[in-house]
Amino acid sequence: MATGATGFSDLAYDLISVQYHGLKDGHDLDRYVKDAETAGEEDIADFFRAVMQEDAARARRCHEFLSRLTHDGAGGPAIGGESAAGGRDTGTDEGSPIVAGPESRERSAVTR
């Protein structure tokens, strides 16, 4: 499988790109639906809603494919591949605390 300059397969990058744009477009389309409703153009609002559903379906499908690549270990370092050090990439730096929210920040500051 071809690998891009990032170390990820071109296929994983392509899927991530399609997923990102579908989700971002869905966010923008919500505003378009409201604009059409404000203008009293319900058929145009319905059109934008349909496009949103199509984008969401595409994003879900990309997620399914990315999950498969992750499971197969074929996606790249962050998608089930090997880290630069040669071990399995877990997505965390050993020894550094994972910070989830304000209360975690307070706890991790105490443990440092």
mmCIF file with all atom_site columns, C-alpha atoms in Angstrom, residues 8 11-21 62 66 79:
data_model
loop_
_atom_site.group_PDB
_atom_site.id
_atom_site.type_symbol
_atom_site.label_atom_id
_atom_site.label_alt_id
_atom_site.label_comp_id
_atom_site.label_asym_id
_atom_site.label_entity_id
_atom_site.label_seq_id
_atom_site.pdbx_PDB_ins_code
_atom_site.Cartn_x
_atom_site.Cartn_y
_atom_site.Cartn_z
_atom_site.occupancy
_atom_site.B_iso_or_equiv
_atom_site.pdbx_formal_charge
_atom_site.auth_seq_id
_atom_site.auth_comp_id
_atom_site.auth_asym_id
_atom_site.auth_atom_id
_atom_site.pdbx_PDB_model_num
ATOM 1  C CA . PHE A 1 8  ? 0.142   7.190  6.685  1.00 0.00 ? 8  PHE A CA 1
ATOM 2  C CA . LEU A 1 11 ? -5.822  5.407  1.409  1.00 0.00 ? 11 LEU A CA 1
ATOM 3  C CA . ALA A 1 12 ? -6.151  6.306  5.106  1.00 0.00 ? 12 ALA A CA 1
ATOM 4  C CA . TYR A 1 13 ? -5.399  9.953  4.349  1.00 0.00 ? 13 TYR A CA 1
ATOM 5  C CA . ASP A 1 14 ? -8.028  9.965  1.585  1.00 0.00 ? 14 ASP A CA 1
ATOM 6  C CA . LEU A 1 15 ? -10.665 8.469  3.877  1.00 0.00 ? 15 LEU A CA 1
ATOM 7  C CA . ILE A 1 16 ? -9.852  10.917 6.669  1.00 0.00 ? 16 ILE A CA 1
ATOM 8  C CA . SER A 1 17 ? -10.113 13.803 4.203  1.00 0.00 ? 17 SER A CA 1
ATOM 9  C CA . VAL A 1 18 ? -13.510 12.696 2.882  1.00 0.00 ? 18 VAL A CA 1
ATOM 10 C CA . GLN A 1 19 ? -14.746 12.131 6.437  1.00 0.00 ? 19 GLN A CA 1
ATOM 11 C CA . TYR A 1 20 ? -13.515 15.544 7.619  1.00 0.00 ? 20 TYR A CA 1
ATOM 12 C CA . HIS A 1 21 ? -15.053 17.419 4.714  1.00 0.00 ? 21 HIS A CA 1
ATOM 13 C CA . CYS A 1 62 ? -15.369 6.410  6.042  1.00 0.00 ? 62 CYS A CA 1
ATOM 14 C CA . LEU A 1 66 ? -10.884 3.463  8.856  1.00 0.00 ? 66 LEU A CA 1
ATOM 15 C CA . ILE A 1 79 ? -3.898  3.913  12.620 1.00 0.00 ? 79 ILE A CA 1
#
